[in-house]
PDB file of C-alpha atoms in Angstrom:
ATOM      1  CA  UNK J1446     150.116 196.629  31.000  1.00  0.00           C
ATOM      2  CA  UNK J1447     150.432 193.427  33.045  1.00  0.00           C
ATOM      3  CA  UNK J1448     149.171 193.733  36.659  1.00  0.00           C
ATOM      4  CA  UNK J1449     150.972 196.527  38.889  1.00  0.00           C
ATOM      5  CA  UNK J1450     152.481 194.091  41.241  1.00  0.00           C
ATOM      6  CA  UNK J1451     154.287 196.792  43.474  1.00  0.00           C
ATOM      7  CA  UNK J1452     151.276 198.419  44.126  1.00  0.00           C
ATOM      8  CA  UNK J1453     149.037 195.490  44.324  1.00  0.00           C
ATOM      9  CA  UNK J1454     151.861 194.030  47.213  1.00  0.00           C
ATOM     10  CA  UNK J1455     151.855 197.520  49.139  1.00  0.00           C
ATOM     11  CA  UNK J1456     147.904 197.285  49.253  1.00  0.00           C
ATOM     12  CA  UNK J1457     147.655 193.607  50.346  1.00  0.00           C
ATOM     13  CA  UNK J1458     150.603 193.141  52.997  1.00  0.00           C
ATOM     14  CA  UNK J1459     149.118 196.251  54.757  1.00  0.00           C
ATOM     15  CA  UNK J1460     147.317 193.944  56.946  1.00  0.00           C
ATOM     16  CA  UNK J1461     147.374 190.051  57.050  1.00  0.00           C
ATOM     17  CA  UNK J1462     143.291 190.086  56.728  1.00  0.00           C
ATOM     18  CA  UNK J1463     141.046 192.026  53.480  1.00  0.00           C
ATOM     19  CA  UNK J1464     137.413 191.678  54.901  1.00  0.00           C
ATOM     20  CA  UNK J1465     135.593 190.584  52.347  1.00  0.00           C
ATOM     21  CA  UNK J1466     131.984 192.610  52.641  1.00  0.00           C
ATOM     22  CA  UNK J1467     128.760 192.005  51.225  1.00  0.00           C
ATOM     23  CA  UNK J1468     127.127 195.327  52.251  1.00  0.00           C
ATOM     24  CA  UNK J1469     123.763 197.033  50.346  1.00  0.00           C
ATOM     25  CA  UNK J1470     123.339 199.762  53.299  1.00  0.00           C
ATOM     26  CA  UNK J1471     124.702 203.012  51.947  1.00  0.00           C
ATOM     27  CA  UNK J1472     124.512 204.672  55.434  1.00  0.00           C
ATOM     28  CA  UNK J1473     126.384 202.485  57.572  1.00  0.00           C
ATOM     29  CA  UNK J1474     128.692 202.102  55.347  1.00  0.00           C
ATOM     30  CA  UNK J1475     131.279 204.706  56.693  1.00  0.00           C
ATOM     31  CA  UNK J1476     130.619 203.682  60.088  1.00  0.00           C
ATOM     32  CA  UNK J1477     131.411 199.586  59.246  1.00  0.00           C
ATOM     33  CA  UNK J1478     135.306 200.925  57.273  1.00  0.00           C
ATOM     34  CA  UNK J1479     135.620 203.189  60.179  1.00  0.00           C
ATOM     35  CA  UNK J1480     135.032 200.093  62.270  1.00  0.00           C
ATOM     36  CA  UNK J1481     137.558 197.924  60.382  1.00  0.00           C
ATOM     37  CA  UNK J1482     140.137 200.387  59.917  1.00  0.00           C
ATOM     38  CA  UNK J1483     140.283 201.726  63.574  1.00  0.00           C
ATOM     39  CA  UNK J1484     140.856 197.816  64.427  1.00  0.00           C
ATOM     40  CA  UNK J1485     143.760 197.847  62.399  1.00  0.00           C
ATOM     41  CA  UNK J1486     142.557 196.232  58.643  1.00  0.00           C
ATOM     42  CA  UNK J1487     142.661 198.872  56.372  1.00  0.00           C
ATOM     43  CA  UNK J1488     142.552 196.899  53.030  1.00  0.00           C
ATOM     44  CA  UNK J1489     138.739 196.271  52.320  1.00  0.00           C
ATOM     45  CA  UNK J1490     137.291 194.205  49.663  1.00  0.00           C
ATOM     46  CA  UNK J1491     133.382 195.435  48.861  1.00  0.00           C
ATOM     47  CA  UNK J1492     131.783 192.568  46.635  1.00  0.00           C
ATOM     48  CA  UNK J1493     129.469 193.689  44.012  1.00  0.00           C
ATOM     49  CA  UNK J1494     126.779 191.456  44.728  1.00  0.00           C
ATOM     50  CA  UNK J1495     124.228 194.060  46.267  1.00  0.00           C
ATOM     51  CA  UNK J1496     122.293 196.342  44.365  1.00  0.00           C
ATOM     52  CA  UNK J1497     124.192 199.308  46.290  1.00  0.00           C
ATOM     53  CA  UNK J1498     127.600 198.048  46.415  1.00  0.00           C
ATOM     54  CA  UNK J1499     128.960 200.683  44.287  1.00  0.00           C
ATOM     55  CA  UNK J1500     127.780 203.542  46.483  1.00  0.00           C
ATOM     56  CA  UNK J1501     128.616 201.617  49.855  1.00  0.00           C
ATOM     57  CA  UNK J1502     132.335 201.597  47.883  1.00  0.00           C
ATOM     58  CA  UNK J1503     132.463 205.218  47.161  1.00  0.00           C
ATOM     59  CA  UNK J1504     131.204 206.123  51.108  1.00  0.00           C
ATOM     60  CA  UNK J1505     133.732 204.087  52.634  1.00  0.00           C
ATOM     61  CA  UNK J1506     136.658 205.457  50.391  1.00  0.00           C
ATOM     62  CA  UNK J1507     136.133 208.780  51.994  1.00  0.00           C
ATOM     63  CA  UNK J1508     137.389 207.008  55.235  1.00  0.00           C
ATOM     64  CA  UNK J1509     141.137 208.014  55.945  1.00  0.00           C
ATOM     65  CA  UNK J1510     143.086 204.896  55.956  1.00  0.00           C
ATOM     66  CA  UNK J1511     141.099 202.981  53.844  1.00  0.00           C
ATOM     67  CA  UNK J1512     142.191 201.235  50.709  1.00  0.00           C
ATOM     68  CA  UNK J1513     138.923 199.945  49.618  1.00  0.00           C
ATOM     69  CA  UNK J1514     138.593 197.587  46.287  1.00  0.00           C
ATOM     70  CA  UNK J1515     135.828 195.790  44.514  1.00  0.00           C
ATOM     71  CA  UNK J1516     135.215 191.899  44.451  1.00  0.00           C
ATOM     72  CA  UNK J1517     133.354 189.865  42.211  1.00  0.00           C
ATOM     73  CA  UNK J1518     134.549 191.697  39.442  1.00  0.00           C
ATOM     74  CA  UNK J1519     133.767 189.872  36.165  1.00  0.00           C
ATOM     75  CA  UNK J1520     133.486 191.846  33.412  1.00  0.00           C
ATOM     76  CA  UNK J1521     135.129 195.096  31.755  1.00  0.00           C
ATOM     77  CA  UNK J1522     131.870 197.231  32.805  1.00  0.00           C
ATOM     78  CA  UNK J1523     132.867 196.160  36.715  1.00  0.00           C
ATOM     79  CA  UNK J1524     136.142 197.330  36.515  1.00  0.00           C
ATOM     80  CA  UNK J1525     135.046 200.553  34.944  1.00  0.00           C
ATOM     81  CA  UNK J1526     132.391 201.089  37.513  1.00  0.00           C
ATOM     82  CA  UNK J1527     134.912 200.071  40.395  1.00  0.00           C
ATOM     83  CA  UNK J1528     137.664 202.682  39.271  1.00  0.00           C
ATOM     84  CA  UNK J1529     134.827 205.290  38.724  1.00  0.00           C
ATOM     85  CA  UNK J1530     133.603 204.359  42.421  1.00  0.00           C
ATOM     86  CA  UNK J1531     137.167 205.233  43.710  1.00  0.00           C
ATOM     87  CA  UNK J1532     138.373 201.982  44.088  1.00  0.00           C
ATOM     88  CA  UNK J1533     142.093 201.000  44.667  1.00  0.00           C
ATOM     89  CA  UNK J1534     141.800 197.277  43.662  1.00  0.00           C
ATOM     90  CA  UNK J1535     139.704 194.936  42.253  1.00  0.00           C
ATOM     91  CA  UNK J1536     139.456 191.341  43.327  1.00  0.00           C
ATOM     92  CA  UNK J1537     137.817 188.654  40.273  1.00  0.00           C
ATOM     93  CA  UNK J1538     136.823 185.396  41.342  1.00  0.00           C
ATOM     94  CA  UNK J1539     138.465 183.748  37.975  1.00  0.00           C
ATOM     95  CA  UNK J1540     140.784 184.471  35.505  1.00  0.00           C
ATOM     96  CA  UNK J1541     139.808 184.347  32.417  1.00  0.00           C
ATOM     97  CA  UNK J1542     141.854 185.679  29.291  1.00  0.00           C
ATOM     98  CA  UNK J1543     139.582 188.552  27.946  1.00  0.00           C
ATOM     99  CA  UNK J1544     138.997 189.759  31.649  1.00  0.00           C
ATOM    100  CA  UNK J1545     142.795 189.953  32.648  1.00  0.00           C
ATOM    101  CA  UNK J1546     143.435 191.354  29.111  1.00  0.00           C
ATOM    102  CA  UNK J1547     140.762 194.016  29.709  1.00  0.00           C
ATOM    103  CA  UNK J1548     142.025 194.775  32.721  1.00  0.00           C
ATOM    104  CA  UNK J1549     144.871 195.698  31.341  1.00  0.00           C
ATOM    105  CA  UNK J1550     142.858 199.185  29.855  1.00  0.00           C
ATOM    106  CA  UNK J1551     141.860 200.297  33.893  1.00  0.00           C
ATOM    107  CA  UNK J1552     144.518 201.875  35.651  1.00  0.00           C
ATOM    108  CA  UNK J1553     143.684 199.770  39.190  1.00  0.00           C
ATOM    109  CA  UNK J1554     145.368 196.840  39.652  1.00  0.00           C
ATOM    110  CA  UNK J1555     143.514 193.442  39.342  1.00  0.00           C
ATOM    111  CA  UNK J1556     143.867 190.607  41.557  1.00  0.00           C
ATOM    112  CA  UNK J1557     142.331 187.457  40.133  1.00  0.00           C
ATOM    113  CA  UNK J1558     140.948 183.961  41.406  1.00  0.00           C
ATOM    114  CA  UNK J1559     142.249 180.878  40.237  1.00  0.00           C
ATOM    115  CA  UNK J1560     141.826 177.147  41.660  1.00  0.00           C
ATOM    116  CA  UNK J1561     144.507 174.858  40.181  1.00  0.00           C
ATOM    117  CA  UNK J1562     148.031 175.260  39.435  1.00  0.00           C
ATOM    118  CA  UNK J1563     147.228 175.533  35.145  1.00  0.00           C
ATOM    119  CA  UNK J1564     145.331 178.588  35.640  1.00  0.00           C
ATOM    120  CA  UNK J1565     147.790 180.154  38.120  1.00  0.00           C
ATOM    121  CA  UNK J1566     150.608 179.743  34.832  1.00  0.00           C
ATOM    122  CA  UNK J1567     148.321 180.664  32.545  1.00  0.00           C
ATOM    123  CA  UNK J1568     148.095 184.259  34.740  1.00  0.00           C
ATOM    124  CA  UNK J1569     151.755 184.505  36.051  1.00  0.00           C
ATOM    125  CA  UNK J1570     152.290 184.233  31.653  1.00  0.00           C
ATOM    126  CA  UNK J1571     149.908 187.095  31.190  1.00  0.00           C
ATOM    127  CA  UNK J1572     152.367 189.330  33.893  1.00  0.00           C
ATOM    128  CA  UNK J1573     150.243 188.540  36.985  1.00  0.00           C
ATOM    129  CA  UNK J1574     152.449 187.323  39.997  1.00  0.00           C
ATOM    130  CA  UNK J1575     149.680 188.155  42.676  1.00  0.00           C
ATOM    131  CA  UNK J1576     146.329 185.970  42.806  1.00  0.00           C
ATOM    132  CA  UNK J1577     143.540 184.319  44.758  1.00  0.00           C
ATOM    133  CA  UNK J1578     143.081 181.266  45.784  1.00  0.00           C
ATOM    134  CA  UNK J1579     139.136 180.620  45.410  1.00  0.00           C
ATOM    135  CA  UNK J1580     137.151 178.926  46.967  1.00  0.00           C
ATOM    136  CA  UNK J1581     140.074 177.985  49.394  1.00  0.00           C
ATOM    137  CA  UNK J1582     138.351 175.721  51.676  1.00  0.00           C
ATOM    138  CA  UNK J1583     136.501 174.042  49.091  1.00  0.00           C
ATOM    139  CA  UNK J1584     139.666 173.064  46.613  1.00  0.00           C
ATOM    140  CA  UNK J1585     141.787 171.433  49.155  1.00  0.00           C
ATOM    141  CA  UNK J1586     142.385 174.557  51.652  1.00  0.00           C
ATOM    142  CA  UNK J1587     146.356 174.384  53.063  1.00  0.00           C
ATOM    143  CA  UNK J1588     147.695 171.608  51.827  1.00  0.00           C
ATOM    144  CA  UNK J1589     147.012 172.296  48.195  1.00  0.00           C
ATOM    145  CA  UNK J1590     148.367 175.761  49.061  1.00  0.00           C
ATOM    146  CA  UNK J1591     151.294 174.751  49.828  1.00  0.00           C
ATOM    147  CA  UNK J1592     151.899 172.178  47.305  1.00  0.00           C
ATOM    148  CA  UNK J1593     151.877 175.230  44.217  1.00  0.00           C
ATOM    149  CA  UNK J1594     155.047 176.671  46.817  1.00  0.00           C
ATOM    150  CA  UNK J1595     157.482 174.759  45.316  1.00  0.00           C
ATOM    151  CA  UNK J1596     156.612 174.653  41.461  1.00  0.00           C
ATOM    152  CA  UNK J1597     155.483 178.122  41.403  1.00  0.00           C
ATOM    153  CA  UNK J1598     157.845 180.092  43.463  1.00  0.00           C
ATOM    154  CA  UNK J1599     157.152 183.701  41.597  1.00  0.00           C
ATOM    155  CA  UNK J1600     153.703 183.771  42.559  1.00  0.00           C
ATOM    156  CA  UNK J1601     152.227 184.751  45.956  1.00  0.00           C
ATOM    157  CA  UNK J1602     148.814 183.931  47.285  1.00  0.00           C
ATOM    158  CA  UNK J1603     145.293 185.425  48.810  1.00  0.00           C
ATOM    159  CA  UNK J1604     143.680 182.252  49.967  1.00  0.00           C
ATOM    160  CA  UNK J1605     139.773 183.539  49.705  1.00  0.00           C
ATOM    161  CA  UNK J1606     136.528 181.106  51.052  1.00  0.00           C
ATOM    162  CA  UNK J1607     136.052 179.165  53.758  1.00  0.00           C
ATOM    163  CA  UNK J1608     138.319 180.415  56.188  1.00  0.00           C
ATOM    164  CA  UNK J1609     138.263 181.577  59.931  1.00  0.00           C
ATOM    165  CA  UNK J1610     140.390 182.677  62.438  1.00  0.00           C
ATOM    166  CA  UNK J1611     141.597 179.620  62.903  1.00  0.00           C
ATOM    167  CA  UNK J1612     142.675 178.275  59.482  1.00  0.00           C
ATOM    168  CA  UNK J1613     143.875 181.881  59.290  1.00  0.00           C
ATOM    169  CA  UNK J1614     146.722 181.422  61.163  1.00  0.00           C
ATOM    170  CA  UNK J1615     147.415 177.778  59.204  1.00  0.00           C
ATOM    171  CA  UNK J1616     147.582 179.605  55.510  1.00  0.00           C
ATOM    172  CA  UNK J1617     149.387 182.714  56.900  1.00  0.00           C
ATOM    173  CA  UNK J1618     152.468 180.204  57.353  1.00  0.00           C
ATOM    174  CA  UNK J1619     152.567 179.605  54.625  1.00  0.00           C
ATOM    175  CA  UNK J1620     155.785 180.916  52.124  1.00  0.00           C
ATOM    176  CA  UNK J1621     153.666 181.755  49.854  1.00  0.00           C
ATOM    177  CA  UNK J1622     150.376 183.766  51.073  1.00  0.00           C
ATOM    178  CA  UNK J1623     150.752 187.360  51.337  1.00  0.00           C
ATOM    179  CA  UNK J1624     147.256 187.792  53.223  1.00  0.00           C
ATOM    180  CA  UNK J1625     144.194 186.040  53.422  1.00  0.00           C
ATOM    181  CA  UNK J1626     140.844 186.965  52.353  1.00  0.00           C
ATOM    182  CA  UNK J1627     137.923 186.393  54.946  1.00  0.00           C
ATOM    183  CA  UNK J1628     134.013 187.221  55.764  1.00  0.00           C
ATOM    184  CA  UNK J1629     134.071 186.378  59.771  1.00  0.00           C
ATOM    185  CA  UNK J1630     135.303 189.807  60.803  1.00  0.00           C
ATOM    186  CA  UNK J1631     131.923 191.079  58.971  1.00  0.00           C
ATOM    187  CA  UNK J1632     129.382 188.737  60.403  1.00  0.00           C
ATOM    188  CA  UNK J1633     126.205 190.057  59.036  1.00  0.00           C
ATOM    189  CA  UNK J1634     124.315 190.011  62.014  1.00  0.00           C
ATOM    190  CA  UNK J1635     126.840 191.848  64.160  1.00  0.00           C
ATOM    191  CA  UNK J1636     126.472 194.573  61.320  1.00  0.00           C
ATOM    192  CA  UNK J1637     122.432 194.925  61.355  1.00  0.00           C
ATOM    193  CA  UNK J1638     122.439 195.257  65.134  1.00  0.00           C
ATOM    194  CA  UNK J1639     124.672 198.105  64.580  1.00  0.00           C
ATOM    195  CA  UNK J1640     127.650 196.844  66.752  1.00  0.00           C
ATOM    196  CA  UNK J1641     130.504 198.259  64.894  1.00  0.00           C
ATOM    197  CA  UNK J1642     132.604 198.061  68.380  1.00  0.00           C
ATOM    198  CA  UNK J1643     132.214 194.225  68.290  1.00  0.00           C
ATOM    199  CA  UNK J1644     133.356 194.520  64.499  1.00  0.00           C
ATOM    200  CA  UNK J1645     136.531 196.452  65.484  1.00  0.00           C
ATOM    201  CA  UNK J1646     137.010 194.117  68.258  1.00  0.00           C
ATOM    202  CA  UNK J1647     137.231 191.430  65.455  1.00  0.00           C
ATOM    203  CA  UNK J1648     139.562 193.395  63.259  1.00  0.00           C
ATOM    204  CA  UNK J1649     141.856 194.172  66.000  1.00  0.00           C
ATOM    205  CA  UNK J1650     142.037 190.170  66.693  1.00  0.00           C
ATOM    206  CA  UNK J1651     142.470 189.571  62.899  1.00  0.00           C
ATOM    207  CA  UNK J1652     145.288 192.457  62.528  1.00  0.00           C
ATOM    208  CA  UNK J1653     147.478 190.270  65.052  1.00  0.00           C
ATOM    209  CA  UNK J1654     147.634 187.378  63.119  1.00  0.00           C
ATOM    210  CA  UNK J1655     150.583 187.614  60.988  1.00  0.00           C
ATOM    211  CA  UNK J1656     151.928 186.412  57.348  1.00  0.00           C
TER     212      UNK J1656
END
């Protein structure tokens, strides 16, 4: 099964901002989703780069509104744990053959990274019209963007690293991005102190953008 694009669309143009969240602290975790969602983003990536990240993804699932996902997906076992967690999505930061090819046994849909316009054809050949572009900043940002518009008209965009508020509003004009991907409406330090109102507050700001 190539990726489920309907669903994957429904999930990611629900908002024009997935928080991208490095979180290891199981019992905030409810109280951060409830945080984002009540601002208005209720698509939420959960990267599985803490030792916890599976159990932070299962907590905030049980938050009505939330459509929570996994990042850093990379192998078969990720996927498996993701949809076991309760995931709705799972975000990759490549795309490899054997990983969108495994993907193709889970029954969530998989949205993975690319960087250049070969391996965004190599994916849209596979069935995948929905990707990331990662690290966004780093491989030209914008203007690169905007350049695959034009030769690859099919495939839409979630522009991932490196962004801000600012360069927010720059990719969300483009044709081509559906949403963008971002970790300033989770600063890290807002979360320790415990200020989830100052995380909504940064939701609500990020919900108003639009793509």
């Amino acid at each position: 099964m190539a990726q489920d694009a309907a669903t994957l669309k429904s999930i990611l143009t629900a908002a024009p901002v997935v928080p991208v969240i490095i979180h290891d602290d199981v019992a905030s975790a409810r109280n951060l989703a409830e945080a984002l969602v009540a601002g208005g983003l209720t698509t939420l990536e959960v990267t599985l780069r803490t030792p916890n990240a599976l159990k932070v993804i299962a907590e905030m699932a049980k938050v009505a509104g939330a459509v929570v996902g996994s990042g850093t997906v990379c192998k078969k076992a990720d996927m498996e744990a993701s949809r076991d967690a309760g995931c709705r999505f799972m975000v990759s930061p490549g795309a490899p053959v054997a990983l969108l090819e495994a993907a193709e046994d889970i029954a969530i849909p998989l949205l993975p990274g690319i960087a250049s316009p070969s391996e965004a054809m190599a994916a849209s050949l596979m069935g995948y019209s929905y990707l990331k572009f990662f690290p966004a900043e780093a491989m030209g940002g914008a203007p690169v963007l905007k350049s695959f518009a034009s030769p690859l008209p099919d495939i839409s965009f979630c522009p991932t690293g490196g962004i801000d508020l600012e360069k927010a509003k720059t990719y969300l004009r483009l044709p081509n991005v559906v949403c963008v991907g971002g970790s300033w409406v989770v600063p890290g330090e807002t979360i320790a102190a415990g200020d989830f109102d100052a995380i909504r507050s940064l939701a609500a700001q990020a919900a108003q953008l639009s793509a």
